[in-house]
Coordinates of C-alpha atoms in Angstrom, one line a residue:
Chain A
M1 CA -18.2 8.1 10.1
S2 CA -18.4 4.3 9.7
A3 CA -21.3 2.7 11.3
T4 CA -19.0 0.5 13.4
L5 CA -16.7 3.2 14.7
T6 CA -18.7 5.1 17.2
T7 CA -15.9 6.5 19.5
H8 CA -12.5 8.0 18.8
A9 CA -10.1 5.4 17.7
G10 CA -7.4 6.6 20.1
D11 CA -9.8 6.5 23.1
R12 CA -11.0 3.0 22.2
L13 CA -7.4 1.7 22.0
N14 CA -6.4 3.4 25.2
Q15 CA -9.4 1.9 27.0
A16 CA -8.4 -1.5 25.8
I17 CA -4.8 -1.0 26.9
L18 CA -6.0 0.1 30.4
A19 CA -8.5 -2.7 30.7
C20 CA -5.8 -5.2 29.9
S21 CA -3.1 -3.4 31.8
S22 CA -0.8 -4.0 29.0
P23 CA 0.5 -2.3 25.8
A24 CA 1.3 -5.6 24.1
C25 CA 0.0 -6.4 20.6
V26 CA 0.2 -9.7 18.8
G27 CA 1.1 -9.6 15.1
L28 CA -0.8 -12.2 13.2
D29 CA 1.0 -12.9 9.9
P30 CA 0.5 -16.6 9.3
V31 CA 2.6 -18.4 6.6
E32 CA 1.4 -21.8 5.6
D33 CA 4.6 -23.7 5.9
R34 CA 5.1 -22.7 9.5
L35 CA 1.6 -23.7 10.7
P36 CA 1.1 -26.6 13.2
E37 CA 0.9 -29.9 11.3
T38 CA -2.2 -30.8 13.3
I39 CA -4.2 -28.2 11.4
S40 CA -5.4 -29.7 8.1
G41 CA -7.2 -28.6 5.0
S42 CA -6.5 -26.3 2.1
P43 CA -3.8 -23.7 2.5
L44 CA -6.3 -20.9 3.1
A45 CA -8.5 -23.1 5.4
R46 CA -5.4 -23.8 7.5
I47 CA -4.5 -20.2 7.7
E48 CA -8.1 -19.3 8.8
A49 CA -8.2 -22.1 11.4
F50 CA -4.8 -21.1 12.8
S51 CA -5.7 -17.4 12.9
L52 CA -8.9 -18.1 14.8
G53 CA -7.0 -20.4 17.2
V54 CA -4.4 -17.7 17.9
L55 CA -7.2 -15.2 18.6
D56 CA -8.8 -17.7 21.1
A57 CA -5.4 -18.1 22.8
I58 CA -4.5 -14.4 23.1
A59 CA -7.9 -12.9 23.9
G60 CA -7.9 -11.4 27.4
H61 CA -4.1 -11.3 27.5
V62 CA -3.4 -8.5 25.1
P63 CA -5.6 -5.5 24.1
A64 CA -4.9 -5.6 20.3
V65 CA -4.0 -7.7 17.3
K66 CA -2.2 -6.6 14.2
L67 CA -3.4 -8.5 11.1
Q68 CA -0.8 -8.6 8.2
S69 CA -3.1 -8.0 5.2
A70 CA -0.6 -9.5 2.7
C71 CA -0.8 -13.0 4.3
Y72 CA -4.5 -13.1 3.4
E73 CA -4.4 -11.1 0.1
A74 CA -2.0 -13.6 -1.4
F75 CA -5.1 -15.8 -1.8
G76 CA -7.0 -13.2 -3.7
G77 CA -10.6 -12.3 -3.0
E78 CA -11.2 -15.5 -1.1
G79 CA -8.3 -14.6 1.2
T80 CA -9.8 -11.1 1.8
L81 CA -13.0 -12.7 2.8
V82 CA -11.1 -14.8 5.4
L83 CA -9.3 -11.7 6.5
A84 CA -12.7 -10.0 7.2
H85 CA -13.8 -13.1 9.1
V86 CA -10.7 -13.1 11.2
A87 CA -11.1 -9.4 12.0
Q88 CA -14.7 -9.9 13.0
A89 CA -13.7 -12.8 15.3
A90 CA -11.0 -10.6 16.8
R91 CA -13.5 -7.8 17.6
S92 CA -15.9 -10.3 19.1
H93 CA -13.1 -11.2 21.4
G94 CA -12.8 -7.6 22.4
L95 CA -9.5 -7.1 20.7
V96 CA -8.7 -3.8 18.9
V97 CA -8.0 -4.7 15.3
I98 CA -5.0 -3.1 13.5
L99 CA -4.9 -3.8 9.8
D100 CA -1.3 -3.8 8.7
A101 CA -2.0 -2.9 5.0
K102 CA 0.5 0.0 4.5
R103 CA -1.9 1.6 2.0
G104 CA -1.0 4.9 0.5
D105 CA -3.1 6.7 -2.1
I106 CA -5.0 10.0 -2.4
G107 CA -8.4 11.4 -2.9
I108 CA -11.2 9.1 -3.7
S109 CA -8.8 6.1 -3.9
A110 CA -7.8 6.8 -0.3
R111 CA -11.4 7.0 0.7
H112 CA -12.0 3.6 -1.0
Y113 CA -9.1 2.1 1.0
A114 CA -10.7 3.5 4.2
T115 CA -13.9 1.8 3.2
A116 CA -12.0 -1.4 2.6
A117 CA -10.2 -1.3 5.9
F118 CA -12.9 -0.1 8.3
D119 CA -16.1 -1.3 6.7
A120 CA -15.3 -4.3 4.4
I121 CA -12.6 -5.8 6.7
G122 CA -13.8 -4.2 9.9
A123 CA -10.5 -2.9 11.3
D124 CA -10.2 -0.2 14.0
W125 CA -6.8 1.1 12.8
V126 CA -4.9 0.8 9.6
T127 CA -1.2 1.3 8.8
A128 CA -0.5 3.8 5.9
S129 CA 2.4 5.1 4.0
P130 CA 3.2 8.8 3.9
Y131 CA 5.2 8.9 0.6
L132 CA 2.4 10.8 -1.2
G133 CA 2.0 13.3 1.7
M134 CA -0.4 13.8 4.5
E135 CA -3.4 13.9 2.1
T136 CA -2.9 10.1 2.0
L137 CA -3.8 9.9 5.7
E138 CA -6.7 12.4 6.0
P139 CA -9.4 10.3 4.3
F140 CA -8.8 7.5 6.8
L141 CA -9.1 9.9 9.7
Q142 CA -12.3 11.4 8.3
T143 CA -14.1 8.1 8.6
G144 CA -13.4 8.0 12.4
G145 CA -10.8 5.2 12.1
G146 CA -7.3 5.3 13.4
V147 CA -4.1 5.5 11.3
F148 CA -0.6 4.5 12.1
A149 CA 1.5 6.3 9.6
L150 CA 4.8 4.7 8.7
V151 CA 7.5 7.0 10.1
R152 CA 10.5 4.9 11.0
T153 CA 10.3 1.2 10.1
S154 CA 12.2 -1.7 11.6
N155 CA 13.7 -3.2 8.4
P156 CA 17.4 -2.6 7.6
G157 CA 16.8 -1.1 4.1
S158 CA 14.6 1.6 5.4
D159 CA 17.7 3.6 6.4
H160 CA 18.4 4.4 2.8
L161 CA 15.4 6.7 2.6
Q162 CA 14.2 7.3 6.2
S163 CA 17.7 8.2 7.5
Q164 CA 18.6 10.6 4.7
R165 CA 19.4 14.0 6.1
L166 CA 17.6 17.1 4.8
E167 CA 19.4 20.4 4.4
D168 CA 17.6 21.7 7.5
G169 CA 19.3 18.9 9.5
R170 CA 16.3 16.7 10.1
T171 CA 16.1 13.1 8.7
V172 CA 13.4 12.2 6.3
A173 CA 11.7 10.2 9.1
R174 CA 11.8 13.2 11.4
C175 CA 10.3 15.4 8.7
V176 CA 7.5 12.9 8.3
A177 CA 7.1 12.8 12.1
D178 CA 6.7 16.6 12.3
Q179 CA 4.0 16.5 9.7
V180 CA 2.3 13.6 11.4
A181 CA 2.3 15.5 14.7
A182 CA 0.9 18.7 13.1
L183 CA -1.9 16.8 11.3
G184 CA -2.6 14.6 14.4
D185 CA -3.4 17.7 16.5
Q186 CA -6.6 18.0 14.5
W187 CA -7.7 14.5 15.5
M188 CA -7.4 14.5 19.2
G189 CA -9.5 12.3 21.5
A190 CA -10.8 12.7 25.0
S191 CA -7.9 10.6 26.4
G192 CA -5.4 13.2 25.1
W193 CA -4.1 11.1 22.2
S194 CA -4.7 11.4 18.5
S195 CA -6.3 9.0 16.2
L196 CA -3.3 9.6 14.0
G197 CA -0.4 7.4 15.4
A198 CA 2.9 6.4 14.0
V199 CA 4.9 3.3 13.3
T200 CA 8.4 3.4 14.9
G201 CA 10.4 0.2 14.8
A202 CA 11.8 -1.3 17.9
T203 CA 15.0 -2.0 16.0
K204 CA 15.7 1.7 15.5
V205 CA 16.6 2.2 19.1
A206 CA 18.7 5.4 18.6
D207 CA 15.7 7.2 17.0
L208 CA 12.9 6.1 19.4
G209 CA 13.4 8.8 22.0
A210 CA 13.6 11.7 19.5
L211 CA 10.6 10.5 17.6
R212 CA 8.6 10.1 20.8
A213 CA 9.4 13.7 21.7
A214 CA 8.6 14.9 18.2
M215 CA 5.2 13.2 18.3
P216 CA 4.0 13.8 21.8
R217 CA 0.3 13.0 21.1
Q218 CA 0.8 10.0 18.7
I219 CA 0.3 6.5 19.9
L220 CA 3.4 4.7 18.6
L221 CA 3.0 1.2 17.0
V222 CA 6.3 -0.4 17.6
P223 CA 7.0 -3.6 15.6
G224 CA 10.2 -5.5 15.8
Y225 CA 10.0 -6.7 19.4
G226 CA 10.9 -10.3 19.8
A227 CA 12.0 -12.2 16.7
Q228 CA 13.3 -9.0 14.9
G229 CA 15.6 -8.3 17.9
G230 CA 14.0 -5.3 19.6
R231 CA 14.2 -5.6 23.4
G232 CA 12.0 -4.4 26.3
D233 CA 14.4 -1.8 27.6
D234 CA 14.8 -0.5 24.0
V235 CA 11.1 0.5 23.9
E236 CA 10.9 2.0 27.4
A237 CA 11.3 5.5 25.9
C238 CA 8.1 5.1 24.0
F239 CA 5.8 5.3 27.0
H240 CA 4.3 8.3 28.6
S241 CA 4.4 8.4 32.4
S242 CA 0.7 7.2 32.4
G243 CA 1.9 4.0 30.8
L244 CA 0.0 4.9 27.6
G245 CA 1.4 6.1 24.3
A246 CA 2.7 3.0 22.7
L247 CA 1.6 -0.4 21.5
I248 CA 4.4 -2.9 21.2
T249 CA 4.0 -5.7 18.6
A250 CA 5.6 -9.1 18.4
S251 CA 4.6 -11.6 15.8
R252 CA 6.7 -14.7 15.1
S253 CA 7.9 -15.0 18.7
V254 CA 4.3 -15.4 19.9
I255 CA 2.4 -17.1 17.1
Y256 CA 5.0 -19.7 16.4
A257 CA 5.8 -20.3 20.1
F258 CA 4.5 -23.9 19.6
E259 CA 7.6 -24.8 17.7
S260 CA 9.4 -25.2 21.0
G261 CA 7.3 -28.4 21.5
V262 CA 4.2 -27.6 23.5
S263 CA 0.7 -27.9 22.2
W264 CA 0.4 -25.0 19.8
Q265 CA -2.4 -23.0 21.3
S266 CA -1.0 -23.2 24.9
G267 CA 2.4 -22.2 23.4
V268 CA 0.8 -19.1 21.9
E269 CA -1.1 -18.3 25.0
E270 CA 1.9 -18.6 27.3
A271 CA 4.0 -16.4 24.9
A272 CA 1.3 -13.8 24.7
K273 CA 0.9 -13.7 28.5
S274 CA 4.6 -13.5 29.0
M275 CA 5.1 -10.7 26.6
S276 CA 2.1 -8.9 27.9
S277 CA 3.3 -9.0 31.4
E278 CA 6.9 -8.0 30.5
L279 CA 5.6 -5.0 28.6
A280 CA 3.1 -4.1 31.3
S281 CA 6.0 -3.7 33.7
I282 CA 8.1 -1.6 31.3
A283 CA 5.1 0.7 30.6
G284 CA 4.4 0.9 34.3
L285 CA 0.8 -0.4 33.9
R286 CA 1.2 -3.1 36.4
E287 CA 3.2 -3.1 39.7
Chain B
M1 CA 8.6 -16.9 -11.7
S2 CA 4.9 -16.8 -12.0
A3 CA 3.4 -19.3 -14.3
T4 CA 1.7 -16.5 -16.3
L5 CA 4.8 -14.3 -16.6
T6 CA 7.0 -16.0 -19.1
T7 CA 8.9 -13.1 -20.6
H8 CA 10.5 -10.0 -19.2
A9 CA 7.8 -7.5 -18.1
G10 CA 9.6 -4.5 -19.8
D11 CA 9.9 -6.4 -23.0
R12 CA 6.2 -7.4 -23.0
L13 CA 5.1 -3.8 -22.3
N14 CA 7.4 -2.4 -25.1
Q15 CA 6.1 -5.0 -27.5
A16 CA 2.5 -4.0 -26.7
I17 CA 3.4 -0.3 -27.2
L18 CA 5.1 -0.9 -30.5
A19 CA 2.2 -3.2 -31.7
C20 CA -0.2 -0.4 -30.9
S21 CA 2.1 2.4 -32.0
S22 CA 1.0 4.3 -28.9
P23 CA 2.2 4.9 -25.4
A24 CA -1.3 5.6 -24.1
C25 CA -2.7 3.8 -21.0
V26 CA -6.3 4.1 -19.8
G27 CA -6.7 4.3 -16.1
L28 CA -9.8 2.4 -14.9
D29 CA -10.9 3.7 -11.6
P30 CA -14.7 3.4 -11.7
V31 CA -16.7 5.1 -9.0
E32 CA -20.3 4.1 -8.8
D33 CA -22.0 7.5 -8.8
R34 CA -20.3 8.4 -12.1
L35 CA -21.4 5.3 -14.0
P36 CA -23.8 5.5 -16.9
E37 CA -27.4 5.2 -15.7
T38 CA -28.1 2.5 -18.4
I39 CA -25.9 0.1 -16.4
S40 CA -28.1 -1.5 -13.7
G41 CA -27.6 -3.9 -10.8
S42 CA -25.8 -3.9 -7.4
P43 CA -23.0 -1.3 -7.0
L44 CA -20.4 -4.0 -7.5
A45 CA -22.2 -5.5 -10.5
R46 CA -22.4 -2.1 -12.1
I47 CA -18.7 -1.5 -11.6
E48 CA -17.9 -4.9 -13.1
A49 CA -20.1 -4.3 -16.1
F50 CA -18.7 -0.9 -16.7
S51 CA -15.1 -2.1 -16.3
L52 CA -15.7 -4.9 -18.9
G53 CA -17.4 -2.4 -21.2
V54 CA -14.5 0.0 -21.0
L55 CA -12.1 -2.8 -21.9
D56 CA -14.2 -3.7 -24.9
A57 CA -14.1 -0.1 -26.0
I58 CA -10.4 0.6 -25.6
A59 CA -9.0 -2.8 -26.7
G60 CA -6.8 -2.3 -29.8
H61 CA -6.5 1.4 -29.3
V62 CA -4.1 1.4 -26.3
P63 CA -1.5 -1.1 -25.2
A64 CA -2.2 -1.1 -21.5
V65 CA -4.8 -0.5 -18.8
K66 CA -4.1 0.7 -15.2
L67 CA -6.6 -0.8 -12.7
Q68 CA -7.1 1.2 -9.5
S69 CA -7.2 -1.5 -6.9
A70 CA -8.9 0.6 -4.3
C71 CA -12.1 0.9 -6.4
Y72 CA -12.6 -2.8 -6.2
E73 CA -11.1 -3.4 -2.7
A74 CA -13.7 -1.1 -1.3
F75 CA -16.1 -4.0 -1.8
G76 CA -14.0 -6.4 0.3
G77 CA -13.2 -9.9 -0.9
E78 CA -16.1 -9.9 -3.5
G79 CA -14.6 -6.7 -5.0
T80 CA -11.2 -8.4 -5.3
L81 CA -12.7 -11.3 -7.1
V82 CA -14.2 -8.8 -9.6
L83 CA -10.8 -7.1 -9.9
A84 CA -9.3 -10.5 -10.9
H85 CA -12.0 -11.0 -13.4
V86 CA -11.5 -7.6 -14.9
A87 CA -7.7 -8.2 -15.1
Q88 CA -8.3 -11.5 -16.8
A89 CA -10.6 -9.9 -19.3
A90 CA -8.0 -7.2 -20.0
R91 CA -5.3 -9.7 -20.7
S92 CA -7.6 -11.7 -23.0
H93 CA -8.0 -8.4 -25.0
G94 CA -4.2 -8.3 -25.3
L95 CA -3.9 -5.4 -22.9
V96 CA -0.9 -5.2 -20.5
V97 CA -2.4 -4.9 -17.0
I98 CA -0.9 -2.5 -14.5
L99 CA -2.3 -2.9 -11.0
D100 CA -2.3 0.4 -9.3
A101 CA -2.1 -0.9 -5.7
K102 CA 0.8 1.2 -4.3
R103 CA 1.8 -1.7 -2.0
G104 CA 4.9 -1.3 0.1
D105 CA 6.1 -4.0 2.6
I106 CA 9.2 -6.1 3.0
G107 CA 10.3 -9.7 3.2
I108 CA 7.6 -12.4 3.1
S109 CA 4.8 -9.8 3.2
A110 CA 6.2 -8.2 0.0
R111 CA 6.3 -11.7 -1.5
H112 CA 2.7 -12.2 -0.5
Y113 CA 1.8 -8.9 -2.2
A114 CA 3.6 -10.1 -5.4
T115 CA 1.6 -13.3 -5.3
A116 CA -1.6 -11.3 -4.9
A117 CA -0.8 -8.9 -7.7
F118 CA 0.7 -11.3 -10.3
D119 CA -1.0 -14.6 -9.5
A120 CA -4.3 -14.0 -7.7
I121 CA -5.2 -10.8 -9.6
G122 CA -3.2 -11.6 -12.7
A123 CA -1.5 -8.2 -13.3
D124 CA 1.7 -7.8 -15.4
W125 CA 2.9 -4.7 -13.5
V126 CA 2.2 -3.3 -10.0
T127 CA 2.8 0.1 -8.5
A128 CA 4.7 0.1 -5.2
S129 CA 5.8 2.6 -2.6
P130 CA 9.5 3.1 -1.8
Y131 CA 9.2 4.5 1.7
L132 CA 10.5 1.3 3.3
G133 CA 13.5 1.2 0.9
M134 CA 14.4 -0.8 -2.2
E135 CA 13.8 -4.1 -0.4
T136 CA 10.1 -3.4 -0.8
L137 CA 10.5 -3.7 -4.6
E138 CA 12.8 -6.7 -5.0
P139 CA 10.3 -9.4 -4.1
F140 CA 8.0 -8.2 -6.9
L141 CA 10.9 -8.2 -9.4
Q142 CA 12.0 -11.7 -8.4
T143 CA 8.7 -13.1 -9.5
G144 CA 9.3 -11.9 -13.1
G145 CA 6.7 -9.1 -12.8
G146 CA 7.2 -5.4 -13.4
V147 CA 7.1 -2.7 -10.8
F148 CA 6.5 1.0 -11.2
A149 CA 8.0 2.6 -8.0
L150 CA 6.4 5.8 -6.8
V151 CA 9.0 8.4 -7.3
R152 CA 7.3 11.7 -8.0
T153 CA 3.5 11.6 -7.8
S154 CA 1.0 14.0 -9.4
N155 CA -0.9 15.1 -6.3
P156 CA -0.3 18.5 -4.8
G157 CA 0.5 17.3 -1.3
S158 CA 3.4 15.1 -2.5
D159 CA 5.6 18.1 -2.5
H160 CA 5.8 18.2 1.3
L161 CA 7.9 15.0 1.3
Q162 CA 9.1 14.4 -2.3
S163 CA 10.4 17.9 -2.8
Q164 CA 12.3 18.2 0.4
R165 CA 15.9 18.9 -0.3
L166 CA 18.6 16.7 1.2
E167 CA 21.9 18.1 2.5
D168 CA 23.6 16.8 -0.7
G169 CA 21.3 19.0 -2.8
R170 CA 19.0 16.2 -4.2
T171 CA 15.3 16.2 -3.5
V172 CA 13.8 13.1 -1.8
A173 CA 12.2 12.2 -5.1
R174 CA 15.6 12.4 -6.9
C175 CA 17.2 10.3 -4.1
V176 CA 14.6 7.6 -4.7
A177 CA 15.1 7.9 -8.5
D178 CA 18.8 7.3 -8.1
Q179 CA 18.1 4.2 -6.0
V180 CA 15.5 2.9 -8.5
A181 CA 18.0 3.4 -11.4
A182 CA 20.7 1.4 -9.5
L183 CA 18.4 -1.4 -8.6
G184 CA 16.8 -1.4 -12.0
D185 CA 20.1 -2.1 -13.7
Q186 CA 19.9 -5.6 -12.3
W187 CA 16.6 -6.3 -14.0
M188 CA 17.2 -5.4 -17.6
G189 CA 15.3 -6.9 -20.6
A190 CA 16.3 -7.6 -24.1
S191 CA 14.6 -4.4 -25.3
G192 CA 17.0 -2.3 -23.2
W193 CA 14.6 -1.3 -20.5
S194 CA 14.2 -2.5 -16.9
S195 CA 11.3 -4.3 -15.3
L196 CA 11.7 -1.7 -12.6
G197 CA 10.0 1.4 -13.8
A198 CA 8.9 4.6 -12.0
V199 CA 5.8 6.7 -11.5
T200 CA 6.4 10.4 -12.4
G201 CA 3.4 12.6 -12.5
A202 CA 2.5 14.7 -15.5
T203 CA 1.6 17.6 -13.3
K204 CA 5.2 17.8 -12.0
V205 CA 6.5 19.2 -15.3
A206 CA 9.5 20.9 -13.9
D207 CA 10.9 17.6 -12.6
L208 CA 10.1 15.3 -15.6
G209 CA 13.2 16.0 -17.6
A210 CA 15.6 15.6 -14.7
L211 CA 13.9 12.4 -13.5
R212 CA 14.0 11.0 -17.1
A213 CA 17.8 11.7 -17.1
A214 CA 18.3 10.1 -13.7
M215 CA 16.5 7.0 -14.7
P216 CA 17.5 6.3 -18.3
R217 CA 16.4 2.6 -18.3
Q218 CA 13.2 3.0 -16.4
I219 CA 9.9 3.0 -18.2
L220 CA 8.0 6.0 -16.7
L221 CA 4.3 5.6 -15.8
V222 CA 3.0 9.1 -16.1
P223 CA -0.4 9.7 -14.5
G224 CA -2.1 13.1 -14.4
Y225 CA -2.6 13.5 -18.1
G226 CA -6.1 14.8 -19.0
A227 CA -8.4 15.5 -16.1
Q228 CA -5.5 16.3 -13.6
G229 CA -4.1 19.0 -15.9
G230 CA -1.0 17.4 -17.4
R231 CA -0.7 18.2 -21.2
G232 CA 0.9 16.4 -24.1
D233 CA 3.8 18.8 -24.5
D234 CA 4.5 18.5 -20.8
V235 CA 5.2 14.8 -21.2
E236 CA 7.3 15.0 -24.3
A237 CA 10.5 14.9 -22.3
C238 CA 9.7 11.4 -21.0
F239 CA 10.2 9.7 -24.3
H240 CA 13.4 8.2 -25.7
S241 CA 14.1 8.9 -29.4
S242 CA 12.8 5.4 -30.1
G243 CA 9.4 6.5 -28.9
L244 CA 9.7 4.1 -26.0
G245 CA 10.3 4.9 -22.3
A246 CA 7.0 6.1 -21.0
L247 CA 3.4 5.1 -20.7
I248 CA 1.0 8.1 -20.3
T249 CA -2.1 7.5 -18.3
A250 CA -5.5 9.2 -18.4
S251 CA -8.4 8.0 -16.4
R252 CA -11.4 10.2 -15.9
S253 CA -11.1 12.1 -19.2
V254 CA -11.4 8.8 -21.0
I255 CA -13.7 6.5 -19.0
Y256 CA -16.2 9.3 -18.3
A257 CA -16.2 10.7 -21.8
F258 CA -19.8 9.6 -22.1
E259 CA -20.8 12.5 -19.9
S260 CA -20.6 14.7 -22.9
G261 CA -23.8 13.1 -24.2
V262 CA -22.8 10.3 -26.6
S263 CA -23.5 6.6 -26.0
W264 CA -21.1 5.7 -23.2
Q265 CA -19.0 3.0 -24.9
S266 CA -18.5 5.0 -28.1
G267 CA -17.6 8.0 -26.0
V268 CA -14.9 5.9 -24.2
E269 CA -13.7 4.5 -27.5
E270 CA -13.4 7.9 -29.2
A271 CA -11.6 9.4 -26.2
A272 CA -9.2 6.4 -26.0
K273 CA -8.5 6.7 -29.8
S274 CA -8.0 10.4 -29.6
M275 CA -5.6 10.3 -26.6
S276 CA -3.7 7.3 -28.1
S277 CA -3.2 9.2 -31.4
E278 CA -2.1 12.4 -29.7
L279 CA 0.4 10.6 -27.6
A280 CA 1.6 8.5 -30.5
S281 CA 2.6 11.7 -32.3
I282 CA 4.3 13.2 -29.2
A283 CA 6.3 10.0 -28.7
G284 CA 7.1 9.8 -32.4
L285 CA 5.6 6.4 -32.8
R286 CA 3.3 7.5 -35.7
E287 CA 4.0 9.9 -38.5

């Protein structure tokens, strides 16, 4: 187990959701040409300053942040050092850190990716691809970290594989969901949820209910809320009656809220508060 | 197009294969506890020195090297800086560099990963996962780099997804292969091969011939030769009559050849030469 991961990843995430009374997660995927002009410096320095500023603005309003690894990796090793710095800052704000890295390898390479995500970067959870099978996911779980397995993603092109129907009637996504549920049973926490969760896109509304039922102990990471078109009532089916069971992510609609004209950090803060409050009601976590 | 990628990735790889008269590729996935004891220093410094030493030993004997990104990423940003240094050294030796990173994202995140692989690291080709659909692969191709899409991987657990049978009779792997072939037709080089290739594991012998037929213009990257149990006659079906069409990878059986007692670099060199020669005969590239 990693030195920094001392409790079950699902329990820690659920504690943060309950402490914040909200299942909202801000996706931090900064692209240089959309940053506020008032932030100056090199491209990477601007991304770092913006990232840290977003964390300041959202801390206390949401329980978790999802860091898009690619935005930082585009700058090579220097970018990965910044990513680790941003993750550290997020944790010091009390935010649960989800590294959206979509890694997918096996054996010792998978263990190396776990070391990279949980030790070198300092994430609590990582997203991972199931194409090589469940043995891709186990090395992450064995470190004590959390994994959101890609099951049903929000992009249009995902249908061409994930919606293919098997001869037993299930879709490919449902087949993966069943395997995730079975493996996840081995990694249960005290709160009744597994440290193996699943990514189920908010834009795939028709599938959300069935995937929720197929994965009753998986925390669902639901991207696509906000700019990608997913709506609050679309994601209602993801929540357990306790209000737990799902973390709903919005990225562009929150981090670029300043484009509407307000000072950028207050724009981000207001957008995070608004989203957090809306989702808290949908989940039943606030009256 | 990346500044460093001035010709079609398939053409460049085929030129290297023909110049070397061999379709052999050495997989460089160094793990600290297996390194020669004569290499001293910090864990990362030892991995860097070993990697550079392997490149010295294999240069001229094989056309390409496959770098396992995870081995370096485990050291965070510093590890990624070393990875870029190793890739640069490989290119200066004339080796085609395949970054085995198994990335898989969409849109601007996929473009960031392309920048990371081809610009920040300096690879010629990258491995990528198709679980999110073909839109995962296109941003890499648009930069002028090459992509080996994961189609049929060599690990045992891959069967649970890749061998699932669809209602139309195809397996999941075959469904992906058909999509790869269709997309790859848009990215053809002068040598008659696409810059979109496919990973097809040498341990999945029963599938190799059918996948070769389904993807007639895809260069196949075939891992699992050597330590994982794949044999030369198993991979024979991967080659076109020209001797082109596949790149056969061995990792541990080459880079850890020194464990048999010889001086480590000469052990690596002899193993690379031996593998290269054996595969050259199988491909029909040498008499």
